């Protein structure tokens, strides 16, 4: 049975295929889940969106859904963010976002699709390499890395993580990857792990980082035509799925250890990214 058409934006959705709608709804659920339980799941949603919508439009719709998911996260961790670190990251992230915006202006849909795919594969490889190094070293840091958040620490960044070079490299790459593919999560997770934050400081700084970055990306996306009026109806339909996913993620996080989900997330992300490279 065909799904209802939503404006002239996405041809696959306007044609009303049930498969297209199913992918979009599942992707929206994963966006919500990523904000409250499994940050890495965002990459799966990004890849699934790019399978249904044109690459640039999928980036715009995803940005609006991510902003929706950011709101409950920043409320939950409104007192836990490291404001000093966020301020220090601004120059590097801004450079990355600007470079990403310029790339979006000249890139074709086919190039965008391939860039998203390769970017996701590269970020997964970086994450796996970092966690493998942590396991070889052993101790609390390795256990924290495998769980997706650091343990111990004082609530401020370590010297290694807060060095100007580390901030520039991680910040610029996070800004570029999030502007081009809404896929900056693995980069920033690696950086905040290197900073050795306690769990709440890690989650709070991550939540506020992405809210501020996504808010900064909004005017660029509108100016580039990535977000426009035709997308709003689709976003409005998918927002409830984001909120349901966020609630489910909160319940899931209380019952299942992160280490059980990490290998599944990595495998599914690779599977979802491979078709984009064709």
mmCIF file of C-alpha atoms in Angstrom:
data_model
loop_
_atom_site.group_PDB
_atom_site.id
_atom_site.type_symbol
_atom_site.label_atom_id
_atom_site.label_comp_id
_atom_site.label_asym_id
_atom_site.label_seq_id
_atom_site.Cartn_x
_atom_site.Cartn_y
_atom_site.Cartn_z
ATOM 1 C CA UNK A 1 0.000 0.000 0.000
ATOM 2 C CA UNK A 2 1.353 3.400 -0.946
ATOM 3 C CA UNK A 3 2.212 5.948 1.703
ATOM 4 C CA UNK A 4 0.872 9.499 1.345
ATOM 5 C CA UNK A 5 2.885 12.006 -0.648
ATOM 6 C CA UNK A 6 4.570 14.849 1.210
ATOM 7 C CA UNK A 7 5.336 17.816 -1.015
ATOM 8 C CA UNK A 8 7.661 17.873 -4.031
ATOM 9 C CA UNK A 9 10.917 17.374 -2.093
ATOM 10 C CA UNK A 10 11.693 13.642 -1.908
ATOM 11 C CA UNK A 11 10.762 11.750 -5.065
ATOM 12 C CA UNK A 12 10.821 8.351 -3.352
ATOM 13 C CA UNK A 13 8.529 9.615 -0.602
ATOM 14 C CA UNK A 14 6.295 11.574 -2.967
ATOM 15 C CA UNK A 15 5.837 8.364 -4.952
ATOM 16 C CA UNK A 16 4.532 6.910 -1.710
ATOM 17 C CA UNK A 17 6.396 3.604 -1.432
ATOM 18 C CA UNK A 18 5.830 1.762 1.823
ATOM 19 C CA UNK A 19 9.498 0.805 1.954
ATOM 20 C CA UNK A 20 10.574 4.450 1.743
ATOM 21 C CA UNK A 21 8.274 5.431 4.604
ATOM 22 C CA UNK A 22 9.418 2.469 6.698
ATOM 23 C CA UNK A 23 13.075 3.473 6.271
ATOM 24 C CA UNK A 24 12.339 7.084 7.205
ATOM 25 C CA UNK A 25 10.373 6.156 10.328
ATOM 26 C CA UNK A 26 12.977 3.643 11.504
ATOM 27 C CA UNK A 27 15.679 6.244 10.875
ATOM 28 C CA UNK A 28 13.799 8.800 12.969
ATOM 29 C CA UNK A 29 13.438 6.264 15.789
ATOM 30 C CA UNK A 30 17.189 5.666 15.642
ATOM 31 C CA UNK A 31 17.859 9.405 15.871
ATOM 32 C CA UNK A 32 15.943 9.511 19.149
ATOM 33 C CA UNK A 33 17.655 6.345 20.378
ATOM 34 C CA UNK A 34 21.065 7.844 19.623
ATOM 35 C CA UNK A 35 20.407 10.831 21.854
ATOM 36 C CA UNK A 36 19.544 8.855 24.982
ATOM 37 C CA UNK A 37 21.298 5.483 24.699
ATOM 38 C CA UNK A 38 23.599 4.784 21.731
ATOM 39 C CA UNK A 39 25.291 7.804 20.082
ATOM 40 C CA UNK A 40 26.777 5.640 17.315
ATOM 41 C CA UNK A 41 23.312 4.730 16.024
ATOM 42 C CA UNK A 42 23.102 8.151 14.349
ATOM 43 C CA UNK A 43 25.381 6.911 11.578
ATOM 44 C CA UNK A 44 22.882 4.180 10.698
ATOM 45 C CA UNK A 45 20.083 6.746 10.473
ATOM 46 C CA UNK A 46 22.231 8.986 8.258
ATOM 47 C CA UNK A 47 22.928 6.121 5.859
ATOM 48 C CA UNK A 48 19.273 5.047 5.762
ATOM 49 C CA UNK A 49 18.058 8.587 5.070
ATOM 50 C CA UNK A 50 20.517 8.901 2.186
ATOM 51 C CA UNK A 51 19.029 5.743 0.654
ATOM 52 C CA UNK A 52 15.554 7.317 0.428
ATOM 53 C CA UNK A 53 16.131 11.047 -0.068
ATOM 54 C CA UNK A 54 18.521 12.941 -2.324
ATOM 55 C CA UNK A 55 21.812 13.275 -0.450
ATOM 56 C CA UNK A 56 21.631 17.012 0.244
ATOM 57 C CA UNK A 57 17.965 16.968 1.220
ATOM 58 C CA UNK A 58 18.543 14.000 3.526
ATOM 59 C CA UNK A 59 21.203 16.038 5.317
ATOM 60 C CA UNK A 60 18.750 18.892 5.853
ATOM 61 C CA UNK A 61 15.880 16.759 7.127
ATOM 62 C CA UNK A 62 18.239 14.855 9.398
ATOM 63 C CA UNK A 63 19.546 18.123 10.871
ATOM 64 C CA UNK A 64 16.037 19.191 11.910
ATOM 65 C CA UNK A 65 15.395 15.796 13.494
ATOM 66 C CA UNK A 66 18.720 15.888 15.329
ATOM 67 C CA UNK A 67 17.870 19.301 16.753
ATOM 68 C CA UNK A 68 14.592 17.841 17.993
ATOM 69 C CA UNK A 69 16.449 15.018 19.703
ATOM 70 C CA UNK A 70 19.000 17.433 21.179
ATOM 71 C CA UNK A 71 16.384 19.239 23.266
ATOM 72 C CA UNK A 72 15.649 16.508 25.840
ATOM 73 C CA UNK A 73 19.379 15.715 26.053
ATOM 74 C CA UNK A 74 20.468 19.265 26.911
ATOM 75 C CA UNK A 75 17.682 19.559 29.458
ATOM 76 C CA UNK A 76 18.801 16.362 31.183
ATOM 77 C CA UNK A 77 22.454 17.499 31.306
ATOM 78 C CA UNK A 78 22.017 21.250 31.574
ATOM 79 C CA UNK A 79 24.345 21.492 34.605
ATOM 80 C CA UNK A 80 27.032 19.023 33.493
ATOM 81 C CA UNK A 81 28.642 20.518 30.376
ATOM 82 C CA UNK A 82 32.229 21.784 30.389
ATOM 83 C CA UNK A 83 31.571 25.318 29.122
ATOM 84 C CA UNK A 84 35.277 26.133 28.959
ATOM 85 C CA UNK A 85 35.973 23.260 26.586
ATOM 86 C CA UNK A 86 32.992 24.186 24.419
ATOM 87 C CA UNK A 87 34.334 27.727 24.041
ATOM 88 C CA UNK A 88 37.813 26.474 23.161
ATOM 89 C CA UNK A 89 36.425 24.196 20.442
ATOM 90 C CA UNK A 90 34.522 26.996 18.689
ATOM 91 C CA UNK A 91 37.281 28.185 16.276
ATOM 92 C CA UNK A 92 38.194 24.697 15.037
ATOM 93 C CA UNK A 93 34.602 23.521 14.692
ATOM 94 C CA UNK A 94 33.635 26.754 12.900
ATOM 95 C CA UNK A 95 36.429 26.177 10.371
ATOM 96 C CA UNK A 96 35.228 22.636 9.763
ATOM 97 C CA UNK A 97 31.611 23.744 9.336
ATOM 98 C CA UNK A 98 32.633 26.460 6.833
ATOM 99 C CA UNK A 99 34.697 23.988 4.799
ATOM 100 C CA UNK A 100 31.780 21.555 4.873
ATOM 101 C CA UNK A 101 29.356 24.272 3.729
ATOM 102 C CA UNK A 102 31.622 25.133 0.784
ATOM 103 C CA UNK A 103 31.832 21.464 -0.124
ATOM 104 C CA UNK A 104 28.043 21.134 -0.036
ATOM 105 C CA UNK A 105 27.737 24.119 -2.371
ATOM 106 C CA UNK A 106 29.758 22.486 -5.161
ATOM 107 C CA UNK A 107 29.157 18.765 -4.606
ATOM 108 C CA UNK A 108 26.702 16.732 -6.688
ATOM 109 C CA UNK A 109 24.248 14.273 -5.147
ATOM 110 C CA UNK A 110 26.335 11.311 -6.352
ATOM 111 C CA UNK A 111 29.495 12.757 -4.836
ATOM 112 C CA UNK A 112 27.655 13.578 -1.620
ATOM 113 C CA UNK A 113 26.384 9.999 -1.376
ATOM 114 C CA UNK A 114 29.873 8.560 -1.790
ATOM 115 C CA UNK A 115 31.416 11.045 0.624
ATOM 116 C CA UNK A 116 28.820 10.141 3.268
ATOM 117 C CA UNK A 117 29.544 6.440 2.773
ATOM 118 C CA UNK A 118 33.333 6.764 2.934
ATOM 119 C CA UNK A 119 33.097 9.175 5.850
ATOM 120 C CA UNK A 120 31.026 6.723 7.851
ATOM 121 C CA UNK A 121 33.434 3.876 7.083
ATOM 122 C CA UNK A 122 36.427 6.017 8.075
ATOM 123 C CA UNK A 123 34.841 7.137 11.343
ATOM 124 C CA UNK A 124 33.937 3.568 12.251
ATOM 125 C CA UNK A 125 37.529 2.471 11.568
ATOM 126 C CA UNK A 126 38.862 5.265 13.790
ATOM 127 C CA UNK A 127 36.494 4.310 16.597
ATOM 128 C CA UNK A 128 37.376 0.605 16.405
ATOM 129 C CA UNK A 129 41.111 1.373 16.360
ATOM 130 C CA UNK A 130 40.810 3.611 19.416
ATOM 131 C CA UNK A 131 38.870 1.010 21.373
ATOM 132 C CA UNK A 132 41.316 -1.733 20.380
ATOM 133 C CA UNK A 133 44.190 0.365 21.711
ATOM 134 C CA UNK A 134 42.255 0.930 24.929
ATOM 135 C CA UNK A 135 41.651 -2.797 25.414
ATOM 136 C CA UNK A 136 45.346 -3.586 24.876
ATOM 137 C CA UNK A 137 46.309 -1.043 27.520
ATOM 138 C CA UNK A 138 43.725 -2.449 29.955
ATOM 139 C CA UNK A 139 42.573 -0.793 33.166
ATOM 140 C CA UNK A 140 39.769 1.706 33.807
ATOM 141 C CA UNK A 141 40.391 3.717 30.631
ATOM 142 C CA UNK A 142 39.849 0.671 28.449
ATOM 143 C CA UNK A 143 36.659 -0.239 30.264
ATOM 144 C CA UNK A 144 35.428 3.335 29.910
ATOM 145 C CA UNK A 145 36.210 3.369 26.193
ATOM 146 C CA UNK A 146 34.333 0.131 25.612
ATOM 147 C CA UNK A 147 31.350 1.524 27.483
ATOM 148 C CA UNK A 148 31.306 4.706 25.413
ATOM 149 C CA UNK A 149 32.260 7.100 28.221
ATOM 150 C CA UNK A 150 35.296 7.760 30.358
ATOM 151 C CA UNK A 151 35.588 6.967 34.019
ATOM 152 C CA UNK A 152 37.382 8.923 36.662
ATOM 153 C CA UNK A 153 38.782 12.367 36.049
ATOM 154 C CA UNK A 154 38.116 15.701 37.599
ATOM 155 C CA UNK A 155 35.431 17.085 35.315
ATOM 156 C CA UNK A 156 37.865 19.062 33.165
ATOM 157 C CA UNK A 157 39.844 17.990 30.128
ATOM 158 C CA UNK A 158 43.167 16.202 30.465
ATOM 159 C CA UNK A 159 46.304 17.807 29.083
ATOM 160 C CA UNK A 160 46.459 15.398 26.141
ATOM 161 C CA UNK A 161 42.884 16.022 25.147
ATOM 162 C CA UNK A 162 42.955 19.777 25.673
ATOM 163 C CA UNK A 163 46.128 20.505 23.656
ATOM 164 C CA UNK A 164 45.647 23.130 20.907
ATOM 165 C CA UNK A 165 46.634 20.639 18.188
ATOM 166 C CA UNK A 166 44.139 18.019 19.399
ATOM 167 C CA UNK A 167 41.386 20.643 19.573
ATOM 168 C CA UNK A 168 42.140 21.852 16.041
ATOM 169 C CA UNK A 169 42.271 18.391 14.448
ATOM 170 C CA UNK A 170 39.266 16.885 16.215
ATOM 171 C CA UNK A 171 37.247 20.104 16.119
ATOM 172 C CA UNK A 172 37.762 20.736 12.395
ATOM 173 C CA UNK A 173 37.023 17.119 11.480
ATOM 174 C CA UNK A 174 33.917 17.111 13.686
ATOM 175 C CA UNK A 175 32.684 20.363 12.125
ATOM 176 C CA UNK A 176 33.230 19.109 8.577
ATOM 177 C CA UNK A 177 31.735 15.663 9.123
ATOM 178 C CA UNK A 178 28.686 16.976 10.933
ATOM 179 C CA UNK A 179 28.070 19.665 8.283
ATOM 180 C CA UNK A 180 28.438 17.278 5.356
ATOM 181 C CA UNK A 181 26.888 14.113 6.762
ATOM 182 C CA UNK A 182 25.547 14.783 10.286
ATOM 183 C CA UNK A 183 28.175 12.227 11.318
ATOM 184 C CA UNK A 184 30.375 14.048 13.803
ATOM 185 C CA UNK A 185 29.461 11.798 16.740
ATOM 186 C CA UNK A 186 32.342 9.291 16.547
ATOM 187 C CA UNK A 187 34.916 12.081 16.198
ATOM 188 C CA UNK A 188 33.703 14.034 19.205
ATOM 189 C CA UNK A 189 33.278 10.873 21.277
ATOM 190 C CA UNK A 190 36.929 10.005 20.646
ATOM 191 C CA UNK A 191 37.981 13.510 21.602
ATOM 192 C CA UNK A 192 35.962 13.650 24.809
ATOM 193 C CA UNK A 193 37.232 10.179 25.723
ATOM 194 C CA UNK A 194 40.781 11.489 25.299
ATOM 195 C CA UNK A 195 39.852 14.344 27.654
ATOM 196 C CA UNK A 196 39.096 11.751 30.382
ATOM 197 C CA UNK A 197 35.818 13.286 31.529
ATOM 198 C CA UNK A 198 33.706 11.686 34.249
ATOM 199 C CA UNK A 199 30.534 10.135 32.855
ATOM 200 C CA UNK A 200 28.165 13.049 33.510
ATOM 201 C CA UNK A 201 30.642 15.631 32.223
ATOM 202 C CA UNK A 202 31.159 13.497 29.099
ATOM 203 C CA UNK A 203 27.428 13.186 28.400
ATOM 204 C CA UNK A 204 26.677 16.812 29.244
ATOM 205 C CA UNK A 205 29.488 18.252 27.130
ATOM 206 C CA UNK A 206 28.544 15.980 24.225
ATOM 207 C CA UNK A 207 24.857 16.946 24.424
ATOM 208 C CA UNK A 208 25.541 20.670 24.513
ATOM 209 C CA UNK A 209 28.251 20.411 21.856
ATOM 210 C CA UNK A 210 25.895 18.870 19.320
ATOM 211 C CA UNK A 211 23.023 21.156 20.152
ATOM 212 C CA UNK A 212 25.195 24.242 19.593
ATOM 213 C CA UNK A 213 26.836 22.824 16.462
ATOM 214 C CA UNK A 214 23.511 21.774 14.945
ATOM 215 C CA UNK A 215 22.070 25.197 15.735
ATOM 216 C CA UNK A 216 25.064 26.821 14.022
ATOM 217 C CA UNK A 217 24.582 24.633 10.958
ATOM 218 C CA UNK A 218 20.949 25.659 10.581
ATOM 219 C CA UNK A 219 21.429 29.037 8.795
ATOM 220 C CA UNK A 220 24.085 27.538 6.490
ATOM 221 C CA UNK A 221 21.725 24.721 5.536
ATOM 222 C CA UNK A 222 18.881 27.156 4.850
ATOM 223 C CA UNK A 223 21.129 29.438 2.763
ATOM 224 C CA UNK A 224 22.394 26.479 0.725
ATOM 225 C CA UNK A 225 18.835 25.300 0.033
ATOM 226 C CA UNK A 226 19.393 22.068 1.960
ATOM 227 C CA UNK A 227 16.501 22.972 4.263
ATOM 228 C CA UNK A 228 13.396 24.545 2.764
ATOM 229 C CA UNK A 229 9.655 24.710 3.270
ATOM 230 C CA UNK A 230 8.920 21.496 1.375
ATOM 231 C CA UNK A 231 10.858 19.501 3.995
ATOM 232 C CA UNK A 232 8.885 20.774 6.984
ATOM 233 C CA UNK A 233 5.854 18.528 6.447
ATOM 234 C CA UNK A 234 8.085 15.466 6.324
ATOM 235 C CA UNK A 235 9.943 16.586 9.449
ATOM 236 C CA UNK A 236 6.668 17.174 11.305
ATOM 237 C CA UNK A 237 5.543 13.624 10.509
ATOM 238 C CA UNK A 238 8.836 12.126 11.724
ATOM 239 C CA UNK A 239 9.276 14.152 14.944
ATOM 240 C CA UNK A 240 6.991 11.845 17.008
ATOM 241 C CA UNK A 241 9.168 8.903 15.975
ATOM 242 C CA UNK A 242 12.243 10.773 17.226
ATOM 243 C CA UNK A 243 10.598 11.356 20.608
ATOM 244 C CA UNK A 244 9.453 7.737 20.868
ATOM 245 C CA UNK A 245 12.993 6.615 20.064
ATOM 246 C CA UNK A 246 14.386 8.918 22.738
ATOM 247 C CA UNK A 247 12.013 7.490 25.345
ATOM 248 C CA UNK A 248 12.783 3.918 24.307
ATOM 249 C CA UNK A 249 16.491 4.658 24.467
ATOM 250 C CA UNK A 250 16.195 5.982 28.001
ATOM 251 C CA UNK A 251 14.442 2.786 29.093
ATOM 252 C CA UNK A 252 16.884 0.601 27.173
ATOM 253 C CA UNK A 253 19.948 2.305 28.640
ATOM 254 C CA UNK A 254 18.800 1.322 32.129
ATOM 255 C CA UNK A 255 18.566 -2.360 31.237
ATOM 256 C CA UNK A 256 21.286 -3.282 28.738
ATOM 257 C CA UNK A 257 25.052 -2.661 28.945
ATOM 258 C CA UNK A 258 26.561 -0.490 26.243
ATOM 259 C CA UNK A 259 29.153 -3.120 25.354
ATOM 260 C CA UNK A 260 26.434 -5.465 24.094
ATOM 261 C CA UNK A 261 25.225 -2.906 21.566
ATOM 262 C CA UNK A 262 28.544 -1.523 20.323
ATOM 263 C CA UNK A 263 29.494 -4.464 18.030
ATOM 264 C CA UNK A 264 25.943 -4.589 16.641
ATOM 265 C CA UNK A 265 25.964 -0.857 15.919
ATOM 266 C CA UNK A 266 29.340 -1.054 14.174
ATOM 267 C CA UNK A 267 28.288 -3.958 11.932
ATOM 268 C CA UNK A 268 24.946 -2.387 11.014
ATOM 269 C CA UNK A 269 26.622 0.922 10.222
ATOM 270 C CA UNK A 270 29.051 -0.752 7.841
ATOM 271 C CA UNK A 271 26.195 -2.631 6.168
ATOM 272 C CA UNK A 272 24.173 0.573 5.818
ATOM 273 C CA UNK A 273 27.130 2.598 4.476
ATOM 274 C CA UNK A 274 28.298 0.128 1.806
ATOM 275 C CA UNK A 275 25.417 0.763 -0.657
ATOM 276 C CA UNK A 276 26.286 4.467 -0.637
ATOM 277 C CA UNK A 277 29.685 3.680 -2.146
ATOM 278 C CA UNK A 278 28.252 2.012 -5.256
#
